[in-house]
Amino acid sequence: MRNTNRCLIFRLLPVLPTLSFWVPVNADSFLSNTLIRKNQVQSVLEHQPIDALECENTKPTGPIDITMCDYETVESVNRDLFSNIHDLVKMPFFKYFQVDLYRDCPFWDDYGSCNNPGCAITTVDESEVPMKWRASALSKVDALVEDRHELPGCYYRDSDFCWLDDNTEGDYYDLTLIPERFTGYSGPEAHRIWRTIYEENCFGLSEFSLMDGKTPGAVTLPDTMTDVLREDGADSDQCLEKRVYYKVISGLHASISTHICAEYLNQTTGEWGPNLHCFVNRIASHPERLQYIYFNTVLLLRAVARLGPYLSAYDYCSTGSRQDDAETKEKLLNVISIAQTAGKFDESVLFRGENANVLKEEFKVHFRNVTRIMDCVGCDKCRLWGKIQTTGIATALKVLFELDEKTLDPQRNANLLQRAEVVALINTLHRFSESLEAVNEFRQIWADLNSTESEQLILDAEKAAIPIPHSPYHDVQQPSGLFAVARSRVMSVIQACKMSAMECVTKLYSLLDRMSSILQPSRKDSGPGAYEEL
């Protein structure tokens, strides 16, 4: 077959799953559109990533859900992507980040703290930061932002999916000195963070449903457009937007877990290094979690691709070093080029129909709440990276679902994005690209094990996956009974009303929607189980 014909087939991949004869080449691959229910660990760790360029992948597993990109294309470009973006985030513009880490938690008072040395971080003196990036300069730019909803120290515009700092408070951090890795932050406080995040799901799919699945780690959410189309008009309470929201959140959780396992502290030797046991328990034994890392990578690449002209015209001048500025631009243009190749996310299939605006507003309110939940994290390092990555994903969502081509024109809107949004977006893409690289390192470690060692790892993972009778979060106090759950929901509405009228209305709409679904059959099997720790 000629190369042109092969490329044509790849362009048709998003349509093929809708045809009845679509059959994945390798149904045992964790990247197939069939959920792997046996030999999960082997399917992840014995997978051979594709290194060939796009249109040369002869055995595609099919497009990633809601995207027009296959897994192999992501694998084929990730090495080049990681090489460029890993250097890019070390450049002055992208390594300095200002944020207020000590804003009060808006959801509960006793959010605890982490006394482990691994949680601590150090700030950078403002004198080390180039003048144009200091709070005094950035706050003047922020003052030009109109129609914003404010709280002390932060705000959001109607188009934003997150709360943004107003640069009047906060400290500066050099991200190259604060790697995202194991901190020891776990237990009830860490569990409560993720439980609350999952409870902020679109249309109120609570974590109690997500974590009470019949099979730990088994996801019954549709994973391909075939399933989405089959459900069109079917008796289902799961909207497409809800599934996208879940994939975004779960992909973020999986990526963070991968970094924790990749840079794990051996508390016996005091040495840092990859922990295969950790990775097997948290990710490899739940292959769908790794799929969501691919999903988020494509979503972020699509946002960078759409922002290509805007990012290319952005002013990255830092210390006045022409070499730094030239290298920043060179690496960034390489990343944009890769994003234009693999960033094939089909945002047009979302937020359609007569209730699209209401649905989108609810989605935004929920994700804004996720960014506020980061203020409740008791570990400074975890809170920093949580804020960066939720802001990065929120920026990508805004670019995909709120901004048209005219708005993205740098000639019309030179100050469209905050500097913090640009820095967060690129650093978040770096986090996901590095996660995929780390998975390859774990595969090499697995390949070096003998059969006895690998079998023991699998047995340990199976034991860890045994369901706990009532909840994986048995040490966290949870609402008991319908009245307690209802009270929790009402308190959530009250909290939203304190923030803004729009969030109040959206929360009330969500609450009424939940109440209307009380008499609907339970769908406890529609979730992923629970991650062990933060």
Coordinates of C-alpha atoms in Angstrom, one line a residue:
M1 CA 0.0 0.0 0.0
R2 CA 1.3 3.4 -0.8
N3 CA 2.2 5.9 1.9
T4 CA -0.5 8.3 0.8
N5 CA -3.2 5.6 1.1
R6 CA -1.9 4.6 4.5
C7 CA -2.1 8.3 5.6
L8 CA -5.7 8.5 4.3
I9 CA -6.6 5.5 6.4
F10 CA -5.2 7.2 9.5
R11 CA -7.3 10.3 8.7
L12 CA -10.4 8.0 8.6
L13 CA -9.6 6.3 11.9
P14 CA -12.0 8.5 13.9
V15 CA -14.9 7.3 11.7
L16 CA -14.0 3.6 11.6
P17 CA -15.1 2.7 15.1
T18 CA -18.7 3.7 14.2
L19 CA -18.7 0.8 11.6
S20 CA -19.9 -2.6 12.7
F21 CA -16.9 -4.4 11.4
W22 CA -14.3 -2.5 13.5
V23 CA -12.2 -5.0 15.4
P24 CA -9.1 -4.0 17.2
V25 CA -5.9 -5.7 16.0
N26 CA -4.8 -6.8 19.4
A27 CA -7.7 -7.3 21.8
D28 CA -5.2 -8.2 24.6
S29 CA -3.4 -4.8 24.4
F30 CA -4.2 -2.4 27.3
L31 CA -4.7 0.2 24.5
S32 CA -7.5 -1.7 22.8
N33 CA -11.1 -0.5 23.2
T34 CA -11.9 -3.5 25.3
L35 CA -11.3 -3.3 29.0
I36 CA -8.5 -5.7 30.1
R37 CA -9.8 -7.9 32.9
K38 CA -6.9 -10.4 33.1
N39 CA -3.2 -10.1 32.9
Q40 CA -3.5 -6.4 33.4
V41 CA 0.1 -6.0 34.7
Q42 CA 1.6 -7.9 31.8
S43 CA -0.5 -5.9 29.2
V44 CA 1.0 -2.7 30.5
L45 CA 4.6 -3.6 31.3
E46 CA 5.2 -5.9 28.3
H47 CA 3.8 -3.4 25.8
Q48 CA 6.3 -2.3 23.2
P49 CA 5.8 1.5 22.4
I50 CA 5.9 2.6 18.8
D51 CA 8.8 4.7 17.6
A52 CA 7.8 5.1 14.0
L53 CA 6.6 8.4 12.6
E54 CA 2.9 9.1 12.0
C55 CA 1.3 7.3 9.1
E56 CA 3.9 4.5 9.4
N57 CA 2.1 2.7 12.2
T58 CA 0.7 -0.4 10.5
K59 CA -1.2 -1.9 13.4
P60 CA -3.2 0.9 15.1
T61 CA -5.3 0.0 18.1
G62 CA -7.8 2.7 17.2
P63 CA -8.4 6.3 18.1
I64 CA -8.2 7.5 21.7
D65 CA -11.7 8.3 22.9
I66 CA -13.1 11.7 21.8
T67 CA -9.9 12.3 19.8
M68 CA -8.7 11.8 16.3
C69 CA -5.3 10.5 17.4
D70 CA -4.2 6.9 18.0
Y71 CA -2.1 5.7 20.9
E72 CA 0.8 4.8 18.6
T73 CA 1.1 8.4 17.3
V74 CA 1.4 9.6 20.9
E75 CA 4.1 7.0 21.5
S76 CA 5.9 7.8 18.3
V77 CA 6.2 11.5 19.1
N78 CA 6.6 11.4 22.9
R79 CA 10.4 10.9 23.0
D80 CA 10.9 14.0 20.8
L81 CA 8.3 15.9 22.7
F82 CA 9.8 15.0 26.1
S83 CA 13.3 15.9 24.9
N84 CA 12.2 19.4 23.8
I85 CA 9.8 20.2 26.6
H86 CA 12.1 18.9 29.3
D87 CA 14.6 21.5 28.2
L88 CA 11.9 24.2 27.7
V89 CA 10.7 24.1 31.3
K90 CA 14.2 24.7 32.5
M91 CA 14.3 28.1 30.8
P92 CA 13.8 31.2 32.9
F93 CA 10.3 32.0 31.6
F94 CA 8.9 28.6 32.4
K95 CA 10.7 27.7 35.6
Y96 CA 9.6 30.7 37.8
F97 CA 6.0 30.4 39.1
Q98 CA 4.3 32.8 41.4
V99 CA 1.4 31.4 43.5
D100 CA -0.3 31.9 46.9
L101 CA 0.0 28.5 48.6
Y102 CA -1.5 29.6 51.9
R103 CA -5.0 30.7 51.0
D104 CA -7.6 29.3 53.4
C105 CA -9.3 26.0 52.5
P106 CA -12.9 27.0 51.5
F107 CA -14.4 23.5 52.1
W108 CA -13.3 22.5 55.6
D109 CA -11.3 23.8 58.5
D110 CA -9.2 20.8 59.7
Y111 CA -7.2 20.1 56.5
G112 CA -4.1 19.2 58.5
S113 CA -0.5 19.5 57.4
C114 CA 2.5 17.3 56.4
N115 CA 5.4 17.3 58.7
N116 CA 7.5 15.1 56.4
P117 CA 10.6 16.9 55.1
G118 CA 9.6 15.7 51.6
C119 CA 6.6 18.1 51.7
A120 CA 8.6 21.2 52.3
I121 CA 9.6 23.6 49.6
T122 CA 11.8 26.8 49.4
T123 CA 10.8 30.1 47.8
V124 CA 12.8 32.3 45.5
D125 CA 13.6 35.9 46.5
E126 CA 11.8 38.3 44.2
S127 CA 15.2 39.9 43.3
E128 CA 16.0 36.7 41.4
V129 CA 13.0 37.1 39.2
P130 CA 13.2 39.3 36.1
M131 CA 11.4 42.6 36.7
K132 CA 8.7 42.2 34.1
W133 CA 7.5 38.9 35.8
R134 CA 7.3 40.4 39.3
A135 CA 4.0 40.9 41.1
S136 CA 4.1 44.7 40.7
A137 CA 4.3 44.4 36.9
L138 CA 1.9 41.4 36.5
S139 CA -0.8 42.9 38.7
K140 CA -0.9 46.0 36.4
V141 CA -1.8 43.6 33.5
D142 CA -4.4 41.8 35.6
A143 CA -6.0 45.1 36.5
L144 CA -7.0 45.4 32.9
V145 CA -9.1 42.3 33.0
E146 CA -12.8 43.1 32.9
D147 CA -15.9 41.3 34.0
R148 CA -14.2 39.1 36.6
H149 CA -15.6 37.5 39.7
E150 CA -13.4 38.1 42.7
L151 CA -12.5 36.7 46.1
P152 CA -9.6 38.0 48.2
G153 CA -6.4 37.3 46.2
C154 CA -8.0 35.5 43.3
Y155 CA -10.6 35.7 40.6
Y156 CA -12.1 34.1 37.5
R157 CA -13.7 35.3 34.3
D158 CA -16.8 33.7 32.7
S159 CA -14.5 31.9 30.2
D160 CA -12.2 30.5 32.9
F161 CA -12.3 26.9 34.2
C162 CA -10.2 27.7 37.2
W163 CA -9.6 30.4 39.9
L164 CA -6.5 32.5 39.1
D165 CA -4.3 34.4 41.5
D166 CA -4.4 38.2 41.1
N167 CA -0.7 38.5 41.7
T168 CA -1.2 40.7 44.8
E169 CA 0.0 38.0 47.1
G170 CA 2.0 34.8 47.0
D171 CA 5.6 33.7 46.7
Y172 CA 7.9 32.8 43.8
Y173 CA 9.2 29.3 43.2
D174 CA 11.8 27.8 41.0
L175 CA 10.1 24.6 39.7
T176 CA 13.4 23.0 38.6
L177 CA 14.3 22.8 42.3
I178 CA 11.0 21.3 43.4
P179 CA 10.5 18.0 41.5
E180 CA 7.1 16.3 41.7
R181 CA 7.9 13.1 43.6
F182 CA 7.1 11.0 46.7
T183 CA 6.5 13.1 49.8
G184 CA 5.0 10.7 52.3
Y185 CA 1.7 12.7 52.3
S186 CA -1.0 10.1 52.6
G187 CA -3.7 8.9 54.9
P188 CA -7.1 10.4 55.7
E189 CA -6.2 13.9 54.6
A190 CA -4.9 12.8 51.2
H191 CA -7.8 10.5 50.7
R192 CA -10.3 13.3 51.5
I193 CA -8.7 15.5 48.8
W194 CA -9.3 12.9 46.0
R195 CA -12.7 11.9 47.4
T196 CA -13.8 15.5 47.2
I197 CA -12.4 16.0 43.7
Y198 CA -14.2 12.9 42.4
E199 CA -17.4 14.1 44.1
E200 CA -17.2 17.3 42.0
N201 CA -17.9 15.2 38.9
C202 CA -20.2 16.3 36.1
F203 CA -23.9 15.7 37.1
G204 CA -22.9 14.5 40.5
L205 CA -21.4 11.1 39.9
S206 CA -20.1 10.8 43.5
E207 CA -16.9 9.0 44.4
F208 CA -19.0 6.7 46.6
S209 CA -20.3 5.3 43.3
L210 CA -16.9 5.4 41.7
M211 CA -15.2 3.5 44.5
D212 CA -17.8 0.8 45.1
G213 CA -17.4 -0.9 41.8
K214 CA -17.8 -4.7 41.7
T215 CA -14.3 -5.2 40.4
P216 CA -11.5 -3.0 41.8
G217 CA -10.0 -0.9 39.0
A218 CA -12.6 -2.0 36.4
V219 CA -14.1 0.9 34.5
T220 CA -17.4 0.4 32.7
L221 CA -17.5 3.9 31.4
P222 CA -17.5 3.8 27.6
D223 CA -13.9 4.0 26.3
T224 CA -14.5 4.5 22.6
M225 CA -16.7 6.5 20.3
T226 CA -18.4 3.2 19.3
D227 CA -19.7 2.9 22.8
V228 CA -20.7 6.6 22.9
L229 CA -22.7 6.1 19.7
R230 CA -24.3 2.9 21.0
E231 CA -25.5 4.8 24.0
D232 CA -27.0 7.6 22.0
G233 CA -30.7 7.5 22.9
A234 CA -30.1 4.5 25.3
D235 CA -31.3 4.4 28.9
S236 CA -28.1 5.9 30.4
D237 CA -27.5 8.6 33.0
Q238 CA -23.9 9.2 31.8
C239 CA -23.3 12.1 29.5
L240 CA -20.4 12.3 27.2
E241 CA -19.1 15.4 29.0
K242 CA -19.2 13.5 32.3
R243 CA -17.0 10.8 30.9
V244 CA -14.5 13.4 29.5
Y245 CA -14.5 15.1 33.0
Y246 CA -13.8 11.8 34.6
K247 CA -11.0 10.9 32.2
V248 CA -9.4 14.3 32.7
I249 CA -9.4 13.9 36.5
S250 CA -8.4 10.3 36.6
G251 CA -5.6 10.9 34.0
L252 CA -4.3 13.7 36.3
H253 CA -4.5 11.3 39.3
A254 CA -2.7 8.6 37.3
S255 CA 0.1 10.9 36.1
I256 CA 0.7 12.2 39.7
S257 CA 0.8 8.6 40.9
T258 CA 3.3 7.7 38.2
H259 CA 5.6 10.5 39.2
I260 CA 5.4 9.4 42.9
C261 CA 6.4 5.9 41.9
A262 CA 9.1 7.0 39.5
E263 CA 10.9 9.1 42.1
Y264 CA 10.2 7.2 45.3
L265 CA 12.2 7.4 48.5
N266 CA 13.6 4.2 49.8
Q267 CA 13.1 4.9 53.5
T268 CA 15.6 2.1 54.4
T269 CA 18.5 3.3 52.2
G270 CA 17.5 7.0 51.9
E271 CA 18.0 6.7 48.1
W272 CA 15.6 8.0 45.5
G273 CA 14.6 5.8 42.5
P274 CA 11.8 4.1 40.7
N275 CA 9.5 1.8 42.7
L276 CA 8.1 -0.9 40.4
H277 CA 5.9 -2.3 43.2
C278 CA 4.3 1.1 43.6
F279 CA 3.7 1.5 39.9
V280 CA 2.2 -2.0 39.6
N281 CA -0.2 -1.5 42.4
R282 CA -1.3 2.0 41.4
I283 CA -1.2 2.0 37.6
A284 CA -0.2 -1.2 35.9
S285 CA -2.9 -3.3 37.6
H286 CA -5.5 -0.8 36.4
P287 CA -4.6 -0.3 32.6
E288 CA -7.4 2.2 32.0
R289 CA -5.6 4.7 34.2
L290 CA -2.7 4.7 31.8
Q291 CA -5.1 5.2 28.9
Y292 CA -6.3 8.4 30.6
I293 CA -2.7 9.7 30.7
Y294 CA -2.6 9.3 26.9
F295 CA -6.0 11.0 26.7
N296 CA -4.9 14.0 28.7
T297 CA -1.7 14.2 26.7
V298 CA -3.7 14.6 23.5
L299 CA -6.0 17.1 25.1
L300 CA -3.1 19.3 26.2
L301 CA -1.3 18.9 22.8
R302 CA -4.5 20.0 21.1
A303 CA -4.6 23.2 23.2
V304 CA -1.0 23.9 22.5
A305 CA -1.6 23.4 18.8
R306 CA -4.5 25.8 18.8
L307 CA -2.4 28.3 20.7
G308 CA 0.4 28.0 18.2
P309 CA 0.2 31.5 16.8
Y310 CA -0.4 33.1 20.2
L311 CA 2.5 31.2 21.9
S312 CA 4.8 32.0 18.9
A313 CA 4.1 35.7 19.3
Y314 CA 4.4 35.8 23.1
D315 CA 7.1 37.8 24.7
Y316 CA 9.5 35.4 26.5
C317 CA 12.3 37.9 27.1
S318 CA 13.8 37.2 30.5
T319 CA 17.2 38.3 31.7
G320 CA 18.2 39.9 28.4
S321 CA 20.3 36.9 27.4
R322 CA 19.8 36.5 23.7
Q323 CA 20.9 32.9 23.9
D324 CA 18.3 32.1 26.5
D325 CA 15.6 33.8 24.5
A326 CA 16.6 32.1 21.3
E327 CA 16.7 28.7 22.9
T328 CA 13.3 29.2 24.5
K329 CA 11.8 30.1 21.2
E330 CA 13.5 27.2 19.4
K331 CA 12.3 24.6 21.9
L332 CA 8.8 26.0 22.0
L333 CA 8.4 26.0 18.3
N334 CA 9.5 22.3 18.3
V335 CA 6.8 21.6 20.9
I336 CA 4.2 23.4 18.9
S337 CA 5.1 21.5 15.7
I338 CA 4.8 18.2 17.6
A339 CA 1.4 19.3 19.0
Q340 CA 0.2 20.0 15.6
T341 CA 1.0 16.5 14.6
A342 CA -0.5 14.6 17.6
G343 CA -2.9 17.1 19.1
K344 CA -6.0 15.8 17.3
F345 CA -8.6 16.2 20.0
D346 CA -12.2 16.6 18.7
E347 CA -13.7 19.2 20.9
S348 CA -16.6 19.8 18.6
V349 CA -18.4 16.7 19.8
L350 CA -18.8 18.2 23.3
F351 CA -21.3 20.8 24.6
R352 CA -23.8 20.5 21.8
G353 CA -27.6 20.7 21.9
E354 CA -30.1 22.9 23.5
N355 CA -28.7 22.6 27.0
A356 CA -25.0 23.1 25.9
N357 CA -24.5 26.4 27.7
V358 CA -25.9 25.1 31.0
L359 CA -23.9 21.9 30.7
K360 CA -20.7 23.8 30.0
E361 CA -21.3 26.2 32.9
E362 CA -21.7 23.3 35.3
F363 CA -18.6 21.7 33.9
K364 CA -16.7 25.0 34.6
V365 CA -18.1 25.4 38.1
H366 CA -17.0 21.8 39.0
F367 CA -13.5 22.3 37.7
R368 CA -13.2 25.7 39.4
N369 CA -14.1 23.9 42.6
V370 CA -11.3 21.4 41.9
T371 CA -8.8 24.2 41.7
R372 CA -10.1 25.6 45.0
I373 CA -9.8 22.1 46.6
M374 CA -6.0 22.5 46.0
D375 CA -6.0 25.0 48.8
C376 CA -7.0 22.2 51.1
V377 CA -3.9 20.0 50.4
G378 CA -1.8 19.7 53.6
C379 CA 1.5 19.1 51.8
D380 CA 3.2 22.3 50.4
K381 CA 4.9 20.5 47.5
C382 CA 1.7 18.6 46.6
R383 CA -0.3 21.8 46.8
L384 CA 2.1 23.6 44.5
W385 CA 2.1 20.9 41.8
G386 CA -1.7 20.4 42.2
K387 CA -2.3 24.1 41.6
I388 CA 0.0 24.2 38.6
Q389 CA -1.5 21.1 36.9
T390 CA -5.1 22.0 37.6
T391 CA -4.4 25.5 36.2
G392 CA -2.7 23.9 33.2
I393 CA -5.6 21.6 32.4
A394 CA -8.1 24.4 33.0
T395 CA -6.2 26.6 30.6
A396 CA -6.4 23.8 28.0
L397 CA -10.1 23.4 28.5
K398 CA -10.6 27.2 28.1
V399 CA -8.6 27.2 24.9
L400 CA -10.6 24.2 23.5
F401 CA -14.1 25.1 24.6
E402 CA -14.3 28.9 25.1
L403 CA -11.9 30.6 22.6
D404 CA -12.5 30.9 18.9
E405 CA -9.9 31.6 16.3
K406 CA -10.4 35.4 16.3
T407 CA -10.0 35.5 20.1
L408 CA -6.8 33.5 19.8
D409 CA -5.3 36.0 17.4
P410 CA -2.3 37.5 19.1
Q411 CA -2.8 40.7 17.1
R412 CA -6.3 41.2 18.7
N413 CA -5.6 39.8 22.2
A414 CA -2.0 40.1 23.2
N415 CA -2.9 39.7 26.9
L416 CA -5.4 36.9 26.4
L417 CA -3.7 34.6 28.9
Q418 CA -2.0 35.3 32.2
R419 CA 1.7 34.5 32.3
A420 CA 0.8 31.9 35.0
E421 CA -1.6 30.2 32.6
V422 CA 1.1 29.8 29.9
V423 CA 3.7 28.5 32.4
A424 CA 1.1 26.1 33.9
L425 CA 0.0 24.8 30.5
I426 CA 3.5 24.0 29.3
N427 CA 4.6 22.5 32.7
T428 CA 1.5 20.3 32.8
L429 CA 2.2 19.0 29.4
H430 CA 5.7 18.2 30.6
R431 CA 4.3 16.3 33.5
F432 CA 2.2 14.0 31.3
S433 CA 5.0 13.5 28.7
E434 CA 7.4 12.6 31.5
S435 CA 4.8 10.1 32.9
L436 CA 4.8 8.3 29.6
E437 CA 8.6 8.3 29.6
A438 CA 8.6 6.9 33.2
V439 CA 6.3 4.1 32.1
N440 CA 8.9 3.0 29.6
E441 CA 11.5 2.9 32.4
F442 CA 9.3 0.7 34.5
R443 CA 8.9 -1.6 31.5
Q444 CA 12.7 -2.0 31.3
I445 CA 12.8 -2.8 35.1
W446 CA 10.1 -5.4 34.6
A447 CA 11.9 -7.0 31.7
D448 CA 15.0 -7.4 33.9
L449 CA 13.1 -9.4 36.6
N450 CA 13.1 -13.2 36.7
S451 CA 9.8 -15.1 36.5
T452 CA 9.6 -15.6 40.3
E453 CA 10.0 -11.9 41.0
S454 CA 7.4 -10.9 38.4
E455 CA 4.9 -13.4 39.7
Q456 CA 5.3 -12.2 43.2
L457 CA 4.7 -8.6 42.1
I458 CA 1.4 -9.7 40.4
L459 CA 0.3 -11.6 43.5
D460 CA 1.0 -8.6 45.7
A461 CA -1.0 -6.4 43.3
E462 CA -3.9 -8.9 43.4
K463 CA -3.9 -8.8 47.2
A464 CA -3.9 -5.0 47.2
A465 CA -6.9 -5.0 44.9
I466 CA -9.1 -7.1 47.1
P467 CA -12.2 -4.9 47.8
I468 CA -12.7 -3.6 51.3
P469 CA -16.3 -4.3 52.5
H470 CA -17.5 -0.7 52.8
S471 CA -15.0 1.6 51.3
P472 CA -11.3 2.0 50.5
Y473 CA -11.5 5.1 52.6
H474 CA -12.5 3.3 55.8
D475 CA -10.4 5.6 57.9
V476 CA -12.2 8.7 56.7
Q477 CA -15.5 9.7 58.2
Q478 CA -18.2 9.7 55.5
P479 CA -21.8 10.7 55.4
S480 CA -24.0 7.9 56.5
G481 CA -27.6 7.7 55.4
L482 CA -29.6 9.7 52.9
F483 CA -30.2 12.6 55.2
A484 CA -26.4 13.1 55.9
V485 CA -25.7 12.9 52.1
A486 CA -28.4 15.5 51.4
R487 CA -27.1 17.7 54.2
S488 CA -23.6 17.5 52.6
R489 CA -25.1 18.5 49.2
V490 CA -27.0 21.5 50.6
M491 CA -23.8 22.7 52.4
S492 CA -22.0 22.5 49.1
V493 CA -24.7 24.8 47.5
I494 CA -24.5 27.3 50.4
Q495 CA -20.7 27.4 49.9
A496 CA -21.2 28.0 46.1
C497 CA -23.6 30.8 46.8
K498 CA -21.1 32.5 49.0
M499 CA -18.7 32.5 46.0
S500 CA -20.9 34.0 43.2
A501 CA -24.4 34.1 42.0
M502 CA -23.6 32.1 38.9
E503 CA -22.0 29.3 40.9
C504 CA -25.0 29.4 43.2
V505 CA -27.5 28.9 40.3
T506 CA -25.4 26.2 38.8
K507 CA -25.1 24.3 42.1
L508 CA -28.8 24.6 42.7
Y509 CA -29.4 23.2 39.2
S510 CA -27.0 20.3 39.9
L511 CA -28.7 19.6 43.2
L512 CA -32.2 19.4 41.6
D513 CA -30.8 17.1 39.0
R514 CA -29.4 14.8 41.6
M515 CA -32.7 14.8 43.5
S516 CA -34.5 13.8 40.4
S517 CA -32.2 10.9 40.0
I518 CA -32.8 9.4 43.5
L519 CA -35.4 7.0 42.2
Q520 CA -33.2 5.9 39.3
P521 CA -31.4 2.5 39.5
S522 CA -28.0 2.5 41.1
R523 CA -25.0 2.4 38.8
K524 CA -22.4 1.4 41.3
D525 CA -20.4 -0.5 38.7
S526 CA -19.7 2.7 36.7
G527 CA -16.4 3.7 38.4
P528 CA -12.8 3.0 38.6
G529 CA -12.4 1.8 42.2
A530 CA -10.0 3.9 44.2
Y531 CA -6.4 4.8 44.2
E532 CA -4.4 3.8 47.3
E533 CA -2.9 7.2 48.1
L534 CA -2.4 10.7 46.8

